[in-house]
Structures are given as structure tokens and as C-alpha cells.
Amino acid sequence: MASKPRIAVIIGSTRPTRFADKPAQWILKQARARDDVDVELVDLRDHPLPFFDEVASNAWAPSQNPEAVRWQKTVGHYDGYIFVVAEYNRSITGVLKNALDQAYTEWSRKPFTAIAYGSTGGSRALEHLRGIGVELQMVSTHAAVHIGGGEFFAVFPMGGNKPIEEIEASLLPSAKTALDELVWWAKATMAAKAADV
């Protein structure tokens, strides 16, 4: 078993004007400051997935589209995930939902946490993500990072557009807890899978 879990920070928006890069780079920096995890950035812009059109989930039939197969290999490489979650109309982005649907076995029995943002801190979107994660047999951490309210508008480009470091004092405690939980669950699920072999 690898000593350090491999974690992907998955940017869940592909819009040209997305805000996601700010929180993605910030949480990536927090995770890379730790010595108990290896972290990489995975950008959905680099994975031009079709709208899900397979005969079934890859839990039941192999995917045929080469981009779907490439995506499955990419996410399958990791032991856990940090989703960068934008809230669109009280849910996650369509592109993130599609990316989740394009894999199944690769997500199964792996943990995730999130950094979510929006006027209510992305809480409604994260709630939907957690429900989807349950169906994919994933493990959600209890803690997550939420950027909302005045802090969101202070760093949002159409607001104050300040560096995220100006609000990080309020984000750091939840980030530490979320990352601690993610690493714990990643190690636990890795050990359980190794014992099943």
C-alpha cells in the first residue's frame, strides 16, 4: 500500500470566466503544504467529455467513447478527491455532474471533500454532490470549505476581486479539518481495499 494517498483537486467548472481557479489554487496550496498526501490538479477543461451517451454506467458495460475511457483512467489513478464546487441554481455544474456520471468503478469506495462557493457558500450544491457521491459508493468527509456571503463577494471578480489570502483566516480551520478527514478516510479505504485482495 502506498504510504501517501494520491488526491486529485478536480475543478468542477469549465466556463471561460470561471472563478474556480482561485479556490482551486488555494486548496491545492493547503494540501501541498502537508507531508501526508500527494496532490495534483485535474481540470475538466482538459477532458472534453461528451454528454453521457453510453449504453450504461461503466459499472455494467465498458464505456466506448475514448474521452470517457481517458477520464476514467485519470480519476482511477487517485485515492481520493477534493472537488472545487460552484453553485449553479442550487446545485453543482452540469459539467461536473456529467463527469461524475462518466465513471463509476473509479469513484467507488473512495473519499472526497470539497471547497464550495457561492452566495450561500455553495452549501446547496455540496449537498447535492454528497447525495451523488453516496450513489457512486463514495465517502464524504463531514467538513468542507465554504466561501460565501461577504467573503465570496470580496474575492469574486465581479465583486472586490481581492486575493483569496485576504479571507483565508476564516477558511484555514475548515480546510485543515476537511483535509485531515480526507487523509484519514483515504488511508482507511486504501487499507480496506488492500485487505480485500
mmCIF file of C-alpha atoms in Angstrom:
data_model
loop_
_atom_site.group_PDB
_atom_site.id
_atom_site.type_symbol
_atom_site.label_atom_id
_atom_site.label_comp_id
_atom_site.label_asym_id
_atom_site.label_seq_id
_atom_site.Cartn_x
_atom_site.Cartn_y
_atom_site.Cartn_z
ATOM 1 C CA MET A 1 0.000 0.000 0.000
ATOM 2 C CA ALA A 2 1.316 3.456 -0.892
ATOM 3 C CA SER A 3 2.298 5.433 2.177
ATOM 4 C CA LYS A 4 0.695 8.659 0.936
ATOM 5 C CA PRO A 5 -2.773 8.848 -0.586
ATOM 6 C CA ARG A 6 -2.891 10.338 -4.075
ATOM 7 C CA ILE A 7 -5.505 13.079 -4.173
ATOM 8 C CA ALA A 8 -6.946 14.980 -7.132
ATOM 9 C CA VAL A 9 -8.230 18.526 -6.854
ATOM 10 C CA ILE A 10 -10.961 18.476 -9.522
ATOM 11 C CA ILE A 11 -12.040 21.836 -10.914
ATOM 12 C CA GLY A 12 -15.779 21.459 -11.477
ATOM 13 C CA SER A 13 -16.358 24.372 -13.878
ATOM 14 C CA THR A 14 -15.188 24.961 -17.437
ATOM 15 C CA ARG A 15 -16.608 28.416 -18.174
ATOM 16 C CA PRO A 16 -14.098 30.845 -19.700
ATOM 17 C CA THR A 17 -14.931 33.359 -16.947
ATOM 18 C CA ARG A 18 -14.977 30.866 -14.082
ATOM 19 C CA PHE A 19 -13.990 31.824 -10.548
ATOM 20 C CA ALA A 20 -12.927 28.241 -9.779
ATOM 21 C CA ASP A 21 -9.216 28.771 -10.354
ATOM 22 C CA LYS A 22 -8.853 30.965 -7.246
ATOM 23 C CA PRO A 23 -10.221 28.430 -4.748
ATOM 24 C CA ALA A 24 -8.605 25.535 -6.641
ATOM 25 C CA GLN A 25 -5.134 27.033 -6.384
ATOM 26 C CA TRP A 26 -5.720 27.959 -2.745
ATOM 27 C CA ILE A 27 -6.819 24.483 -1.630
ATOM 28 C CA LEU A 28 -4.053 22.917 -3.728
ATOM 29 C CA LYS A 29 -1.538 25.056 -1.816
ATOM 30 C CA GLN A 30 -3.028 23.998 1.537
ATOM 31 C CA ALA A 31 -2.907 20.316 0.597
ATOM 32 C CA ARG A 32 0.633 20.516 -0.800
ATOM 33 C CA ALA A 33 1.829 22.063 2.467
ATOM 34 C CA ARG A 34 1.105 18.729 4.157
ATOM 35 C CA ASP A 35 3.528 15.805 4.228
ATOM 36 C CA ASP A 36 0.911 13.035 4.398
ATOM 37 C CA VAL A 37 -0.624 13.343 0.927
ATOM 38 C CA ASP A 38 0.334 13.771 -2.741
ATOM 39 C CA VAL A 39 -1.954 16.160 -4.605
ATOM 40 C CA GLU A 40 -2.447 17.047 -8.272
ATOM 41 C CA LEU A 41 -4.799 19.366 -10.116
ATOM 42 C CA VAL A 42 -7.309 17.851 -12.547
ATOM 43 C CA ASP A 43 -9.118 20.360 -14.742
ATOM 44 C CA LEU A 44 -12.321 19.388 -16.538
ATOM 45 C CA ARG A 45 -11.243 21.738 -19.340
ATOM 46 C CA ASP A 46 -8.600 19.139 -20.191
ATOM 47 C CA HIS A 47 -11.271 16.442 -20.522
ATOM 48 C CA PRO A 48 -13.775 17.339 -23.272
ATOM 49 C CA LEU A 49 -16.311 14.718 -22.272
ATOM 50 C CA PRO A 50 -19.401 14.154 -24.385
ATOM 51 C CA PHE A 51 -22.771 14.416 -22.715
ATOM 52 C CA PHE A 52 -23.223 10.943 -21.194
ATOM 53 C CA ASP A 53 -24.431 8.676 -24.001
ATOM 54 C CA GLU A 54 -23.108 5.217 -23.113
ATOM 55 C CA VAL A 55 -25.408 2.189 -23.019
ATOM 56 C CA ALA A 56 -24.939 2.065 -19.238
ATOM 57 C CA SER A 57 -22.630 3.091 -16.435
ATOM 58 C CA ASN A 58 -19.185 1.549 -16.710
ATOM 59 C CA ALA A 59 -20.148 -0.494 -13.650
ATOM 60 C CA TRP A 60 -22.268 -2.549 -16.071
ATOM 61 C CA ALA A 61 -20.700 -2.088 -19.511
ATOM 62 C CA PRO A 62 -17.338 -0.762 -20.702
ATOM 63 C CA SER A 63 -17.521 2.803 -21.997
ATOM 64 C CA GLN A 64 -16.981 3.230 -25.726
ATOM 65 C CA ASN A 65 -16.091 6.896 -26.032
ATOM 66 C CA PRO A 66 -12.288 7.411 -25.899
ATOM 67 C CA GLU A 67 -12.641 10.600 -23.843
ATOM 68 C CA ALA A 68 -14.775 8.779 -21.282
ATOM 69 C CA VAL A 69 -12.195 5.997 -21.057
ATOM 70 C CA ARG A 70 -9.378 8.544 -20.690
ATOM 71 C CA TRP A 71 -11.353 10.286 -17.927
ATOM 72 C CA GLN A 72 -11.902 7.001 -16.114
ATOM 73 C CA LYS A 73 -8.164 6.253 -16.237
ATOM 74 C CA THR A 74 -7.394 9.737 -14.940
ATOM 75 C CA VAL A 75 -9.708 9.628 -11.918
ATOM 76 C CA GLY A 76 -8.965 5.962 -11.263
ATOM 77 C CA HIS A 77 -5.343 6.899 -10.565
ATOM 78 C CA TYR A 78 -6.313 8.673 -7.318
ATOM 79 C CA ASP A 79 -7.237 7.517 -3.819
ATOM 80 C CA GLY A 80 -9.455 10.493 -3.021
ATOM 81 C CA TYR A 81 -10.720 13.802 -4.324
ATOM 82 C CA ILE A 82 -11.192 17.464 -3.491
ATOM 83 C CA PHE A 83 -13.957 18.904 -5.646
ATOM 84 C CA VAL A 84 -14.000 22.622 -6.410
ATOM 85 C CA VAL A 85 -17.738 23.218 -6.377
ATOM 86 C CA ALA A 86 -19.546 26.171 -7.916
ATOM 87 C CA GLU A 87 -23.217 26.528 -7.056
ATOM 88 C CA TYR A 88 -25.421 26.940 -10.132
ATOM 89 C CA ASN A 89 -29.139 27.267 -9.411
ATOM 90 C CA ARG A 90 -28.866 25.393 -6.105
ATOM 91 C CA SER A 91 -26.831 22.509 -7.499
ATOM 92 C CA ILE A 92 -23.477 21.554 -8.983
ATOM 93 C CA THR A 93 -22.487 22.489 -12.517
ATOM 94 C CA GLY A 94 -23.745 20.369 -15.392
ATOM 95 C CA VAL A 95 -20.184 19.620 -16.462
ATOM 96 C CA LEU A 96 -19.302 18.228 -13.023
ATOM 97 C CA LYS A 97 -22.435 16.077 -12.910
ATOM 98 C CA ASN A 98 -21.580 14.734 -16.365
ATOM 99 C CA ALA A 99 -18.004 13.979 -15.273
ATOM 100 C CA LEU A 100 -19.281 12.095 -12.237
ATOM 101 C CA ASP A 101 -21.668 10.093 -14.430
ATOM 102 C CA GLN A 102 -18.873 9.147 -16.859
ATOM 103 C CA ALA A 103 -17.204 6.897 -14.262
ATOM 104 C CA TYR A 104 -18.401 4.604 -11.518
ATOM 105 C CA THR A 105 -15.943 1.905 -10.547
ATOM 106 C CA GLU A 106 -13.185 4.521 -10.376
ATOM 107 C CA TRP A 107 -15.055 6.583 -7.741
ATOM 108 C CA SER A 108 -16.293 3.627 -5.702
ATOM 109 C CA ARG A 109 -15.115 3.321 -2.096
ATOM 110 C CA LYS A 110 -13.002 6.449 -2.235
ATOM 111 C CA PRO A 111 -13.379 9.588 -0.123
ATOM 112 C CA PHE A 112 -13.934 13.173 -1.142
ATOM 113 C CA THR A 113 -14.173 16.624 0.312
ATOM 114 C CA ALA A 114 -14.821 19.984 -1.315
ATOM 115 C CA ILE A 115 -14.206 23.672 -1.440
ATOM 116 C CA ALA A 116 -17.555 25.188 -2.403
ATOM 117 C CA TYR A 117 -18.523 28.737 -3.210
ATOM 118 C CA GLY A 118 -21.461 30.990 -3.953
ATOM 119 C CA SER A 119 -23.724 33.349 -2.074
ATOM 120 C CA THR A 120 -24.533 30.635 0.477
ATOM 121 C CA GLY A 121 -21.050 29.160 0.395
ATOM 122 C CA GLY A 122 -22.033 26.550 -2.180
ATOM 123 C CA SER A 123 -23.799 24.610 0.585
ATOM 124 C CA ARG A 124 -26.767 23.558 -1.555
ATOM 125 C CA ALA A 125 -24.507 22.390 -4.367
ATOM 126 C CA LEU A 126 -22.339 20.449 -1.944
ATOM 127 C CA GLU A 127 -25.431 18.776 -0.506
ATOM 128 C CA HIS A 128 -26.287 17.545 -3.999
ATOM 129 C CA LEU A 129 -22.711 16.404 -4.568
ATOM 130 C CA ARG A 130 -22.823 14.379 -1.364
ATOM 131 C CA GLY A 131 -26.019 12.646 -2.498
ATOM 132 C CA ILE A 132 -24.443 11.796 -5.843
ATOM 133 C CA GLY A 133 -21.346 10.564 -4.025
ATOM 134 C CA VAL A 134 -23.425 8.144 -1.952
ATOM 135 C CA GLU A 135 -24.882 6.653 -5.135
ATOM 136 C CA LEU A 136 -21.343 6.259 -6.510
ATOM 137 C CA GLN A 137 -20.359 4.470 -3.257
ATOM 138 C CA MET A 138 -18.028 7.277 -2.251
ATOM 139 C CA VAL A 139 -17.292 8.515 1.280
ATOM 140 C CA SER A 140 -17.872 12.197 2.000
ATOM 141 C CA THR A 141 -15.971 13.988 4.713
ATOM 142 C CA HIS A 142 -18.058 15.783 7.296
ATOM 143 C CA ALA A 143 -16.070 19.003 6.923
ATOM 144 C CA ALA A 144 -15.684 21.115 3.799
ATOM 145 C CA VAL A 145 -14.581 24.635 2.957
ATOM 146 C CA HIS A 146 -17.314 27.160 2.142
ATOM 147 C CA ILE A 147 -16.730 30.590 0.602
ATOM 148 C CA GLY A 148 -19.929 32.568 0.901
ATOM 149 C CA GLY A 149 -21.601 35.834 1.761
ATOM 150 C CA GLY A 150 -19.453 38.930 2.025
ATOM 151 C CA GLU A 151 -16.250 36.909 1.816
ATOM 152 C CA PHE A 152 -17.302 35.447 -1.525
ATOM 153 C CA PHE A 153 -18.154 38.857 -2.944
ATOM 154 C CA ALA A 154 -14.860 40.260 -1.631
ATOM 155 C CA VAL A 155 -12.824 37.810 -3.754
ATOM 156 C CA PHE A 156 -15.227 37.252 -6.664
ATOM 157 C CA PRO A 157 -14.110 39.023 -9.886
ATOM 158 C CA MET A 158 -17.428 40.882 -10.230
ATOM 159 C CA GLY A 159 -17.126 41.975 -6.606
ATOM 160 C CA GLY A 160 -13.971 43.147 -4.890
ATOM 161 C CA ASN A 161 -11.697 40.727 -6.799
ATOM 162 C CA LYS A 162 -9.308 40.629 -3.841
ATOM 163 C CA PRO A 163 -6.747 37.846 -3.411
ATOM 164 C CA ILE A 164 -8.213 34.868 -1.598
ATOM 165 C CA GLU A 165 -5.485 35.237 1.020
ATOM 166 C CA GLU A 166 -7.397 38.248 2.354
ATOM 167 C CA ILE A 167 -10.161 35.959 3.610
ATOM 168 C CA GLU A 168 -8.132 32.825 4.336
ATOM 169 C CA ALA A 169 -8.087 33.313 8.112
ATOM 170 C CA SER A 170 -11.715 32.188 8.158
ATOM 171 C CA LEU A 171 -11.084 29.340 5.676
ATOM 172 C CA LEU A 172 -7.990 27.743 7.196
ATOM 173 C CA PRO A 173 -9.659 25.956 10.158
ATOM 174 C CA SER A 174 -12.243 24.209 7.968
ATOM 175 C CA ALA A 175 -9.597 23.422 5.334
ATOM 176 C CA LYS A 176 -7.400 21.733 7.914
ATOM 177 C CA THR A 177 -10.295 19.697 9.289
ATOM 178 C CA ALA A 178 -11.508 18.705 5.809
ATOM 179 C CA LEU A 179 -8.018 17.653 4.717
ATOM 180 C CA ASP A 180 -7.422 15.752 7.966
ATOM 181 C CA GLU A 181 -10.671 13.847 7.433
ATOM 182 C CA LEU A 182 -9.910 13.211 3.758
ATOM 183 C CA VAL A 183 -6.483 11.768 4.526
ATOM 184 C CA TRP A 184 -7.908 9.598 7.317
ATOM 185 C CA TRP A 185 -10.614 8.189 5.050
ATOM 186 C CA ALA A 186 -8.208 7.738 2.148
ATOM 187 C CA LYS A 187 -5.851 5.712 4.310
ATOM 188 C CA ALA A 188 -8.740 3.707 5.756
ATOM 189 C CA THR A 189 -10.255 2.872 2.366
ATOM 190 C CA MET A 190 -6.836 2.076 0.892
ATOM 191 C CA ALA A 191 -6.137 -0.326 3.754
ATOM 192 C CA ALA A 192 -9.566 -1.953 3.416
ATOM 193 C CA LYS A 193 -9.102 -2.454 -0.330
ATOM 194 C CA ALA A 194 -5.641 -3.897 0.212
ATOM 195 C CA ALA A 195 -7.084 -6.355 2.746
ATOM 196 C CA ASP A 196 -9.707 -7.466 0.182
ATOM 197 C CA VAL A 197 -7.040 -8.574 -2.289
#
